[in-house]
C-alpha cells in the first residue's frame, strides 16, 4: 500500500516517524513548508514535495482543523482512502470522490519531545469494514491501543483531552509566572507535578483531590486571593468554586 502524509507540523512529523520506526512504507510527505519538509525528509529518509502529490492508496492529512477541507481538495484521485487526524472534525469534511475516514491519535505533539508511540491511543472511523481493517492494521503496528470511534464520540474524546491536557498546561504556565515573580525555580515544583499525575494512574482524580478548597480552608483561600490580581485571581476563584461545587462544600 502506497501512503502519503500531508503536512509538515508536529503531528505529521511524529506520525511519519511512527511509520518509519514500525517499517510501514511511506511514499511521500507533502506540504507547503519546504524547510520543515526537508528536515523531516532528511531525518526519516522519506521523499518530500511542495508541488507534486504522489499517487497513493492512502492519504493521511495532518494539518490544522481550519485547513483540512481545502487541503483535502488537492487529492484528485478517485476511490483512494483519505483520512484526517482531527479530533473534532467529521470525516465528511473531506472534499473529494474518495473513501473518507479519520485516524485520530490522542496525544499532545511537539517535534522536540520523544514519544512512546506504543502508548498513544488511535481512534478510527471509516465508511466501510474494508477500510476499517486497513487502518486498524496500520494503527496496531504503531500502538497497543486502537479502537473504533464515531465522530460524536470523538468530539467528547477531544473535549476531555482539552480539559486534561491544554487547560492543565495553561495552569502550569500560570504557576510558573507566580514562581518566576518570586525568583523561585519552577524545577522545584516538578516532583509535585509528577506525583500529581502519577497518582491518578492509581486513584480516581476526584478521590485524589487535595488543597485548601476541598478542605474548605477559608483562611488560606483568602490569603491566596490577596496575593493575586488580574486573570490569575479570576482563575483561582473559578477553580476553587468548581472544586467546592464538586464536593458540595
PDB file of C-alpha atoms in Angstrom:
ATOM      1  CA  UNK A   1       0.000   0.000   0.000  1.00  0.00           C
ATOM      2  CA  UNK A   2       1.352   3.405  -1.011  1.00  0.00           C
ATOM      3  CA  UNK A   3       0.811   6.019   1.701  1.00  0.00           C
ATOM      4  CA  UNK A   4       1.349   9.793   1.629  1.00  0.00           C
ATOM      5  CA  UNK A   5       1.310  12.026   4.700  1.00  0.00           C
ATOM      6  CA  UNK A   6       0.185  15.594   4.046  1.00  0.00           C
ATOM      7  CA  UNK A   7       1.524  18.214   6.447  1.00  0.00           C
ATOM      8  CA  UNK A   8       4.803  19.350   7.942  1.00  0.00           C
ATOM      9  CA  UNK A   9       3.901  20.165  11.543  1.00  0.00           C
ATOM     10  CA  UNK A  10       4.146  18.263  14.800  1.00  0.00           C
ATOM     11  CA  UNK A  11       1.503  15.622  14.040  1.00  0.00           C
ATOM     12  CA  UNK A  12       2.850  14.970  10.531  1.00  0.00           C
ATOM     13  CA  UNK A  13       6.390  14.605  11.849  1.00  0.00           C
ATOM     14  CA  UNK A  14       5.513  12.185  14.641  1.00  0.00           C
ATOM     15  CA  UNK A  15       3.149  10.127  12.508  1.00  0.00           C
ATOM     16  CA  UNK A  16       5.798   9.838   9.793  1.00  0.00           C
ATOM     17  CA  UNK A  17       8.358   8.829  12.415  1.00  0.00           C
ATOM     18  CA  UNK A  18       5.982   6.224  13.852  1.00  0.00           C
ATOM     19  CA  UNK A  19       5.505   4.779  10.367  1.00  0.00           C
ATOM     20  CA  UNK A  20       9.253   4.596   9.752  1.00  0.00           C
ATOM     21  CA  UNK A  21      10.055   3.052  13.142  1.00  0.00           C
ATOM     22  CA  UNK A  22       7.450   0.366  12.541  1.00  0.00           C
ATOM     23  CA  UNK A  23       8.574  -0.290   8.937  1.00  0.00           C
ATOM     24  CA  UNK A  24       5.313   0.931   7.414  1.00  0.00           C
ATOM     25  CA  UNK A  25       6.190   2.203   3.911  1.00  0.00           C
ATOM     26  CA  UNK A  26       5.729   5.893   3.134  1.00  0.00           C
ATOM     27  CA  UNK A  27       5.799   7.066  -0.469  1.00  0.00           C
ATOM     28  CA  UNK A  28       5.993  10.771   0.348  1.00  0.00           C
ATOM     29  CA  UNK A  29       5.478  13.579   2.824  1.00  0.00           C
ATOM     30  CA  UNK A  30       3.789  16.536   1.140  1.00  0.00           C
ATOM     31  CA  UNK A  31       3.178  20.107   2.281  1.00  0.00           C
ATOM     32  CA  UNK A  32       3.897  23.779   1.703  1.00  0.00           C
ATOM     33  CA  UNK A  33       6.671  24.451   4.242  1.00  0.00           C
ATOM     34  CA  UNK A  34       9.775  23.294   2.371  1.00  0.00           C
ATOM     35  CA  UNK A  35      12.189  23.924   5.232  1.00  0.00           C
ATOM     36  CA  UNK A  36      10.229  21.722   7.655  1.00  0.00           C
ATOM     37  CA  UNK A  37       9.606  19.063   4.993  1.00  0.00           C
ATOM     38  CA  UNK A  38      13.295  18.921   4.152  1.00  0.00           C
ATOM     39  CA  UNK A  39      14.200  18.398   7.816  1.00  0.00           C
ATOM     40  CA  UNK A  40      11.680  15.565   8.139  1.00  0.00           C
ATOM     41  CA  UNK A  41      12.816  14.048   4.846  1.00  0.00           C
ATOM     42  CA  UNK A  42      16.491  14.069   5.838  1.00  0.00           C
ATOM     43  CA  UNK A  43      15.852  12.634   9.306  1.00  0.00           C
ATOM     44  CA  UNK A  44      13.454   9.892   8.229  1.00  0.00           C
ATOM     45  CA  UNK A  45      14.646   9.301   4.660  1.00  0.00           C
ATOM     46  CA  UNK A  46      11.225   9.982   3.099  1.00  0.00           C
ATOM     47  CA  UNK A  47      10.768  11.734  -0.277  1.00  0.00           C
ATOM     48  CA  UNK A  48       9.055  15.104   0.016  1.00  0.00           C
ATOM     49  CA  UNK A  49       7.432  17.656  -2.256  1.00  0.00           C
ATOM     50  CA  UNK A  50       5.705  21.026  -2.063  1.00  0.00           C
ATOM     51  CA  UNK A  51       4.095  20.874  -5.509  1.00  0.00           C
ATOM     52  CA  UNK A  52       3.577  17.323  -6.814  1.00  0.00           C
ATOM     53  CA  UNK A  53       1.369  14.986  -4.821  1.00  0.00           C
ATOM     54  CA  UNK A  54       2.375  11.367  -5.418  1.00  0.00           C
ATOM     55  CA  UNK A  55      -0.171   8.770  -6.468  1.00  0.00           C
ATOM     56  CA  UNK A  56      -1.143   6.723  -3.404  1.00  0.00           C
ATOM     57  CA  UNK A  57      -3.687   4.302  -1.970  1.00  0.00           C
ATOM     58  CA  UNK A  58      -3.899   6.153   1.342  1.00  0.00           C
ATOM     59  CA  UNK A  59      -3.512   9.860   2.120  1.00  0.00           C
ATOM     60  CA  UNK A  60      -3.331  10.991   5.750  1.00  0.00           C
ATOM     61  CA  UNK A  61      -3.979  14.703   6.253  1.00  0.00           C
ATOM     62  CA  UNK A  62      -2.124  16.157   9.246  1.00  0.00           C
ATOM     63  CA  UNK A  63      -2.884  19.870   9.139  1.00  0.00           C
ATOM     64  CA  UNK A  64      -4.795  22.340  11.320  1.00  0.00           C
ATOM     65  CA  UNK A  65      -8.555  21.859  11.523  1.00  0.00           C
ATOM     66  CA  UNK A  66      -9.170  25.056   9.577  1.00  0.00           C
ATOM     67  CA  UNK A  67      -7.086  23.791   6.653  1.00  0.00           C
ATOM     68  CA  UNK A  68      -8.373  20.211   6.365  1.00  0.00           C
ATOM     69  CA  UNK A  69     -11.206  20.910   3.935  1.00  0.00           C
ATOM     70  CA  UNK A  70      -9.099  22.943   1.482  1.00  0.00           C
ATOM     71  CA  UNK A  71      -6.160  20.562   1.657  1.00  0.00           C
ATOM     72  CA  UNK A  72      -8.442  17.604   1.002  1.00  0.00           C
ATOM     73  CA  UNK A  73      -9.375  19.157  -2.357  1.00  0.00           C
ATOM     74  CA  UNK A  74      -5.789  18.667  -3.532  1.00  0.00           C
ATOM     75  CA  UNK A  75      -6.423  14.925  -3.673  1.00  0.00           C
ATOM     76  CA  UNK A  76      -7.991  14.267  -7.066  1.00  0.00           C
ATOM     77  CA  UNK A  77      -7.545  10.508  -7.222  1.00  0.00           C
ATOM     78  CA  UNK A  78     -10.845   8.651  -7.105  1.00  0.00           C
ATOM     79  CA  UNK A  79     -11.553   5.653  -4.900  1.00  0.00           C
ATOM     80  CA  UNK A  80      -8.447   6.009  -2.752  1.00  0.00           C
ATOM     81  CA  UNK A  81      -8.685   6.181   1.046  1.00  0.00           C
ATOM     82  CA  UNK A  82      -8.236   9.583   2.719  1.00  0.00           C
ATOM     83  CA  UNK A  83      -8.041  10.132   6.489  1.00  0.00           C
ATOM     84  CA  UNK A  84      -7.705  13.269   8.581  1.00  0.00           C
ATOM     85  CA  UNK A  85      -6.173  13.292  12.059  1.00  0.00           C
ATOM     86  CA  UNK A  86      -8.517  15.820  13.695  1.00  0.00           C
ATOM     87  CA  UNK A  87     -10.240  15.096  16.971  1.00  0.00           C
ATOM     88  CA  UNK A  88     -13.142  17.446  16.325  1.00  0.00           C
ATOM     89  CA  UNK A  89     -13.976  17.238  12.599  1.00  0.00           C
ATOM     90  CA  UNK A  90     -16.297  14.722  10.917  1.00  0.00           C
ATOM     91  CA  UNK A  91     -14.865  12.594   8.115  1.00  0.00           C
ATOM     92  CA  UNK A  92     -17.419  14.276   5.812  1.00  0.00           C
ATOM     93  CA  UNK A  93     -15.329  17.474   5.921  1.00  0.00           C
ATOM     94  CA  UNK A  94     -13.099  15.804   3.338  1.00  0.00           C
ATOM     95  CA  UNK A  95     -13.921  17.047  -0.179  1.00  0.00           C
ATOM     96  CA  UNK A  96     -13.349  14.526  -2.945  1.00  0.00           C
ATOM     97  CA  UNK A  97     -14.577  11.433  -4.758  1.00  0.00           C
ATOM     98  CA  UNK A  98     -12.728   9.042  -2.493  1.00  0.00           C
ATOM     99  CA  UNK A  99     -13.367   6.986   0.634  1.00  0.00           C
ATOM    100  CA  UNK A 100     -13.354   9.151   3.749  1.00  0.00           C
ATOM    101  CA  UNK A 101     -12.096   8.324   7.234  1.00  0.00           C
ATOM    102  CA  UNK A 102     -10.481   9.686  10.394  1.00  0.00           C
ATOM    103  CA  UNK A 103      -7.264   8.475  12.023  1.00  0.00           C
ATOM    104  CA  UNK A 104      -7.047  10.356  15.319  1.00  0.00           C
ATOM    105  CA  UNK A 105      -4.008   9.941  17.607  1.00  0.00           C
ATOM    106  CA  UNK A 106      -4.810  11.079  21.146  1.00  0.00           C
ATOM    107  CA  UNK A 107      -1.630  12.841  22.216  1.00  0.00           C
ATOM    108  CA  UNK A 108      -0.009  16.248  22.502  1.00  0.00           C
ATOM    109  CA  UNK A 109       2.789  16.530  19.948  1.00  0.00           C
ATOM    110  CA  UNK A 110       5.976  18.597  19.934  1.00  0.00           C
ATOM    111  CA  UNK A 111       8.750  17.860  17.464  1.00  0.00           C
ATOM    112  CA  UNK A 112      11.444  18.187  20.116  1.00  0.00           C
ATOM    113  CA  UNK A 113       9.823  15.698  22.519  1.00  0.00           C
ATOM    114  CA  UNK A 114      10.389  11.956  22.117  1.00  0.00           C
ATOM    115  CA  UNK A 115       7.235   9.823  22.412  1.00  0.00           C
ATOM    116  CA  UNK A 116       6.461   6.187  23.065  1.00  0.00           C
ATOM    117  CA  UNK A 117       4.149   5.575  20.112  1.00  0.00           C
ATOM    118  CA  UNK A 118       3.034   2.221  21.524  1.00  0.00           C
ATOM    119  CA  UNK A 119       1.154   4.065  24.266  1.00  0.00           C
ATOM    120  CA  UNK A 120      -0.678   6.555  22.036  1.00  0.00           C
ATOM    121  CA  UNK A 121      -4.369   5.652  21.560  1.00  0.00           C
ATOM    122  CA  UNK A 122      -5.678   5.808  17.988  1.00  0.00           C
ATOM    123  CA  UNK A 123      -9.375   6.315  17.212  1.00  0.00           C
ATOM    124  CA  UNK A 124     -10.596   5.232  13.787  1.00  0.00           C
ATOM    125  CA  UNK A 125     -13.752   5.957  11.794  1.00  0.00           C
ATOM    126  CA  UNK A 126     -14.394   4.716   8.246  1.00  0.00           C
ATOM    127  CA  UNK A 127     -17.191   4.274   5.738  1.00  0.00           C
ATOM    128  CA  UNK A 128     -16.872   0.506   5.431  1.00  0.00           C
ATOM    129  CA  UNK A 129     -15.400  -2.614   7.026  1.00  0.00           C
ATOM    130  CA  UNK A 130     -12.586  -2.996   4.497  1.00  0.00           C
ATOM    131  CA  UNK A 131     -11.210   0.470   5.225  1.00  0.00           C
ATOM    132  CA  UNK A 132     -11.580  -0.127   8.943  1.00  0.00           C
ATOM    133  CA  UNK A 133      -9.417  -3.249   8.657  1.00  0.00           C
ATOM    134  CA  UNK A 134      -6.826  -1.320   6.631  1.00  0.00           C
ATOM    135  CA  UNK A 135      -6.497   1.475   9.186  1.00  0.00           C
ATOM    136  CA  UNK A 136      -6.619  -0.914  12.145  1.00  0.00           C
ATOM    137  CA  UNK A 137      -3.792  -2.939  10.629  1.00  0.00           C
ATOM    138  CA  UNK A 138      -1.653   0.195  10.322  1.00  0.00           C
ATOM    139  CA  UNK A 139      -2.574   1.595  13.739  1.00  0.00           C
ATOM    140  CA  UNK A 140      -1.953  -1.678  15.587  1.00  0.00           C
ATOM    141  CA  UNK A 141       1.570  -1.812  14.164  1.00  0.00           C
ATOM    142  CA  UNK A 142       2.180   1.556  15.839  1.00  0.00           C
ATOM    143  CA  UNK A 143       0.103   1.388  19.016  1.00  0.00           C
ATOM    144  CA  UNK A 144      -1.204  -1.065  21.584  1.00  0.00           C
ATOM    145  CA  UNK A 145      -4.408   0.985  21.987  1.00  0.00           C
ATOM    146  CA  UNK A 146      -6.634   1.213  18.914  1.00  0.00           C
ATOM    147  CA  UNK A 147     -10.404   1.482  18.849  1.00  0.00           C
ATOM    148  CA  UNK A 148     -13.235   2.469  16.555  1.00  0.00           C
ATOM    149  CA  UNK A 149     -14.980   5.742  17.342  1.00  0.00           C
ATOM    150  CA  UNK A 150     -17.825   7.680  15.768  1.00  0.00           C
ATOM    151  CA  UNK A 151     -17.494  11.416  15.220  1.00  0.00           C
ATOM    152  CA  UNK A 152     -19.974  12.020  18.039  1.00  0.00           C
ATOM    153  CA  UNK A 153     -17.827  10.045  20.485  1.00  0.00           C
ATOM    154  CA  UNK A 154     -14.603  11.574  19.124  1.00  0.00           C
ATOM    155  CA  UNK A 155     -15.879  15.087  19.881  1.00  0.00           C
ATOM    156  CA  UNK A 156     -16.115  14.141  23.558  1.00  0.00           C
ATOM    157  CA  UNK A 157     -12.702  12.463  23.442  1.00  0.00           C
ATOM    158  CA  UNK A 158     -11.230  15.691  22.112  1.00  0.00           C
ATOM    159  CA  UNK A 159     -13.100  17.806  24.678  1.00  0.00           C
ATOM    160  CA  UNK A 160     -11.806  15.600  27.502  1.00  0.00           C
ATOM    161  CA  UNK A 161      -8.290  15.976  26.105  1.00  0.00           C
ATOM    162  CA  UNK A 162      -8.585  19.781  26.194  1.00  0.00           C
ATOM    163  CA  UNK A 163      -9.500  19.668  29.890  1.00  0.00           C
ATOM    164  CA  UNK A 164      -6.884  17.034  30.752  1.00  0.00           C
ATOM    165  CA  UNK A 165      -4.014  18.497  28.715  1.00  0.00           C
ATOM    166  CA  UNK A 166      -4.428  22.008  27.326  1.00  0.00           C
ATOM    167  CA  UNK A 167      -6.086  23.543  30.380  1.00  0.00           C
ATOM    168  CA  UNK A 168      -3.681  21.794  32.755  1.00  0.00           C
ATOM    169  CA  UNK A 169      -0.682  23.019  30.762  1.00  0.00           C
ATOM    170  CA  UNK A 170      -2.066  26.564  30.893  1.00  0.00           C
ATOM    171  CA  UNK A 171      -2.229  26.278  34.677  1.00  0.00           C
ATOM    172  CA  UNK A 172       1.421  25.163  34.657  1.00  0.00           C
ATOM    173  CA  UNK A 173       2.228  28.350  32.723  1.00  0.00           C
ATOM    174  CA  UNK A 174       0.316  30.476  35.217  1.00  0.00           C
ATOM    175  CA  UNK A 175       2.040  28.696  38.116  1.00  0.00           C
ATOM    176  CA  UNK A 176       5.443  29.404  36.554  1.00  0.00           C
ATOM    177  CA  UNK A 177       4.544  33.094  36.264  1.00  0.00           C
ATOM    178  CA  UNK A 178       3.985  33.170  40.018  1.00  0.00           C
ATOM    179  CA  UNK A 179       7.182  31.284  40.853  1.00  0.00           C
ATOM    180  CA  UNK A 180       9.189  33.444  38.428  1.00  0.00           C
ATOM    181  CA  UNK A 181       7.827  36.606  40.032  1.00  0.00           C
ATOM    182  CA  UNK A 182       9.354  35.486  43.347  1.00  0.00           C
ATOM    183  CA  UNK A 183      12.587  34.081  41.833  1.00  0.00           C
ATOM    184  CA  UNK A 184      11.628  30.548  42.888  1.00  0.00           C
ATOM    185  CA  UNK A 185      12.962  27.912  40.424  1.00  0.00           C
ATOM    186  CA  UNK A 186       9.993  26.207  38.759  1.00  0.00           C
ATOM    187  CA  UNK A 187      12.004  22.958  38.753  1.00  0.00           C
ATOM    188  CA  UNK A 188      11.297  22.736  42.480  1.00  0.00           C
ATOM    189  CA  UNK A 189       7.616  22.118  41.630  1.00  0.00           C
ATOM    190  CA  UNK A 190       8.271  19.294  39.152  1.00  0.00           C
ATOM    191  CA  UNK A 191       8.257  16.498  41.798  1.00  0.00           C
ATOM    192  CA  UNK A 192       4.844  17.762  42.963  1.00  0.00           C
ATOM    193  CA  UNK A 193       3.555  17.840  39.376  1.00  0.00           C
ATOM    194  CA  UNK A 194       4.955  14.370  38.682  1.00  0.00           C
ATOM    195  CA  UNK A 195       3.349  12.931  41.815  1.00  0.00           C
ATOM    196  CA  UNK A 196       0.009  14.571  40.977  1.00  0.00           C
ATOM    197  CA  UNK A 197      -0.025  12.980  37.529  1.00  0.00           C
ATOM    198  CA  UNK A 198       1.305   9.616  38.725  1.00  0.00           C
ATOM    199  CA  UNK A 199      -1.296   9.428  41.476  1.00  0.00           C
ATOM    200  CA  UNK A 200      -4.225   9.373  39.048  1.00  0.00           C
ATOM    201  CA  UNK A 201      -2.795   6.203  37.482  1.00  0.00           C
ATOM    202  CA  UNK A 202      -3.846   4.522  40.729  1.00  0.00           C
ATOM    203  CA  UNK A 203      -6.578   6.713  42.244  1.00  0.00           C
ATOM    204  CA  UNK A 204      -9.678   8.288  40.704  1.00  0.00           C
ATOM    205  CA  UNK A 205      -8.963  12.021  40.196  1.00  0.00           C
ATOM    206  CA  UNK A 206     -11.899  13.023  42.345  1.00  0.00           C
ATOM    207  CA  UNK A 207     -10.583  10.938  45.246  1.00  0.00           C
ATOM    208  CA  UNK A 208      -7.055  12.290  44.752  1.00  0.00           C
ATOM    209  CA  UNK A 209      -8.049  15.965  45.183  1.00  0.00           C
ATOM    210  CA  UNK A 210      -6.161  17.870  47.879  1.00  0.00           C
ATOM    211  CA  UNK A 211      -5.689  21.549  48.701  1.00  0.00           C
ATOM    212  CA  UNK A 212      -7.396  24.371  50.599  1.00  0.00           C
ATOM    213  CA  UNK A 213     -10.616  24.379  48.545  1.00  0.00           C
ATOM    214  CA  UNK A 214     -11.503  20.725  49.169  1.00  0.00           C
ATOM    215  CA  UNK A 215     -10.662  21.303  52.875  1.00  0.00           C
ATOM    216  CA  UNK A 216     -12.754  24.485  52.774  1.00  0.00           C
ATOM    217  CA  UNK A 217      -9.859  26.310  54.428  1.00  0.00           C
ATOM    218  CA  UNK A 218     -11.240  29.847  54.218  1.00  0.00           C
ATOM    219  CA  UNK A 219      -8.179  31.476  55.828  1.00  0.00           C
ATOM    220  CA  UNK A 220      -5.755  30.084  53.216  1.00  0.00           C
ATOM    221  CA  UNK A 221      -8.124  30.812  50.344  1.00  0.00           C
ATOM    222  CA  UNK A 222      -8.446  34.448  51.408  1.00  0.00           C
ATOM    223  CA  UNK A 223      -4.673  34.738  51.896  1.00  0.00           C
ATOM    224  CA  UNK A 224      -4.016  33.442  48.383  1.00  0.00           C
ATOM    225  CA  UNK A 225      -6.560  35.826  46.884  1.00  0.00           C
ATOM    226  CA  UNK A 226      -4.725  38.752  48.497  1.00  0.00           C
ATOM    227  CA  UNK A 227      -1.534  37.703  46.694  1.00  0.00           C
ATOM    228  CA  UNK A 228      -3.131  37.587  43.249  1.00  0.00           C
ATOM    229  CA  UNK A 229      -4.616  40.044  40.797  1.00  0.00           C
ATOM    230  CA  UNK A 230      -5.999  40.172  37.272  1.00  0.00           C
ATOM    231  CA  UNK A 231      -6.602  36.941  35.328  1.00  0.00           C
ATOM    232  CA  UNK A 232      -4.681  34.777  37.799  1.00  0.00           C
ATOM    233  CA  UNK A 233      -7.057  35.873  40.574  1.00  0.00           C
ATOM    234  CA  UNK A 234     -10.087  35.108  38.404  1.00  0.00           C
ATOM    235  CA  UNK A 235      -8.696  31.653  37.541  1.00  0.00           C
ATOM    236  CA  UNK A 236      -8.014  30.980  41.230  1.00  0.00           C
ATOM    237  CA  UNK A 237     -11.554  31.910  42.240  1.00  0.00           C
ATOM    238  CA  UNK A 238     -13.140  29.967  39.371  1.00  0.00           C
ATOM    239  CA  UNK A 239     -11.134  26.809  40.096  1.00  0.00           C
ATOM    240  CA  UNK A 240     -11.886  26.912  43.801  1.00  0.00           C
ATOM    241  CA  UNK A 241     -15.576  27.498  43.131  1.00  0.00           C
ATOM    242  CA  UNK A 242     -15.614  24.453  40.840  1.00  0.00           C
ATOM    243  CA  UNK A 243     -13.831  22.301  43.436  1.00  0.00           C
ATOM    244  CA  UNK A 244     -16.239  23.350  46.198  1.00  0.00           C
ATOM    245  CA  UNK A 245     -19.227  22.657  43.981  1.00  0.00           C
ATOM    246  CA  UNK A 246     -17.936  19.183  43.063  1.00  0.00           C
ATOM    247  CA  UNK A 247     -17.519  18.290  46.744  1.00  0.00           C
ATOM    248  CA  UNK A 248     -20.690  20.147  47.825  1.00  0.00           C
ATOM    249  CA  UNK A 249     -18.817  22.384  50.261  1.00  0.00           C
TER     250      UNK A 249
END
